[in-house]
Amino acid sequence: MFGHLSLYPARWLADAGLDGSVAAAPANYAELFAAGKECLDDESGLYPPMAGIVETFKRVHTAALERLGSLPDERLREPNPREGRMREMFPTLGGLLMFYMTSHMMMHIGQISAWRRCMGLGPVM
């Protein structure tokens, strides 16, 4: 989950016409955590250690948020640079960013909550 979510901040910046490299996850994250990738048992050490994944998540989100916060409102009203269904659902750059920074994040964080319940763990709050 955190690895997957770490892929998006660089895209947010690129979509906004900013340098996405400052919020880039390690190169192997796309192969490991892209949308639709099957989650595999990690007996062979396929995945990075969890502490490193969480550190990457924090680093890339912090870098992106620092830069996106300075976008003028006019930029957020510009057309969504994506094509197809994403543009149909979110016609403006601001709408696209709002989706990724809220709904997409909440959906995946909700999966963590569901996993906790499956493992017999109580609520976080």
Tab-separated table of C-alpha atoms in Angstrom, residues 10-56:
chain	number	residue	atom	x	y	z
A	10	ALA	CA	6.087	12.462	-8.869
A	11	ARG	CA	3.128	12.143	-11.255
A	12	TRP	CA	1.239	14.914	-9.455
A	13	LEU	CA	4.162	17.249	-9.952
A	14	ALA	CA	4.641	16.257	-13.583
A	15	ASP	CA	0.919	16.772	-14.258
A	16	ALA	CA	1.257	20.241	-12.751
A	17	GLY	CA	4.205	21.013	-15.037
A	18	LEU	CA	6.725	20.800	-12.200
A	19	ASP	CA	9.852	18.689	-11.748
A	20	GLY	CA	8.579	15.282	-10.636
A	21	SER	CA	12.050	13.911	-10.020
A	22	VAL	CA	12.186	15.592	-6.592
A	23	ALA	CA	9.365	13.283	-5.459
A	24	ALA	CA	10.387	10.139	-7.317
A	25	ALA	CA	10.246	6.757	-5.625
A	26	PRO	CA	13.117	4.314	-6.238
A	27	ALA	CA	13.116	2.880	-9.760
A	28	ASN	CA	12.139	-0.645	-8.654
A	29	TYR	CA	8.938	0.605	-6.980
A	30	ALA	CA	7.068	0.741	-10.300
A	31	GLU	CA	7.803	-2.933	-10.943
A	32	LEU	CA	6.849	-3.912	-7.393
A	33	PHE	CA	3.931	-1.626	-6.586
A	34	ALA	CA	2.235	-0.418	-9.794
A	35	ALA	CA	-1.549	-0.583	-10.016
A	36	GLY	CA	-2.686	-4.107	-10.789
A	37	LYS	CA	0.497	-5.807	-9.574
A	38	GLU	CA	-0.118	-9.020	-7.686
A	39	CYS	CA	1.043	-8.945	-4.079
A	40	LEU	CA	3.406	-11.878	-3.591
A	41	ASP	CA	4.668	-13.711	-0.541
A	42	ASP	CA	8.006	-12.234	0.368
A	43	GLU	CA	9.955	-15.330	1.354
A	44	SER	CA	12.768	-14.401	-1.042
A	45	GLY	CA	13.100	-10.767	0.077
A	46	LEU	CA	11.463	-9.389	-3.070
A	47	TYR	CA	10.195	-6.246	-1.330
A	48	PRO	CA	12.241	-3.556	0.416
A	49	PRO	CA	12.036	-3.490	4.226
A	50	MET	CA	8.858	-1.863	5.540
A	51	ALA	CA	10.799	0.916	7.275
A	52	GLY	CA	12.313	1.910	3.926
A	53	ILE	CA	8.948	1.850	2.186
A	54	VAL	CA	7.423	4.100	4.862
A	55	GLU	CA	10.424	6.455	4.676
A	56	THR	CA	9.989	6.697	0.893
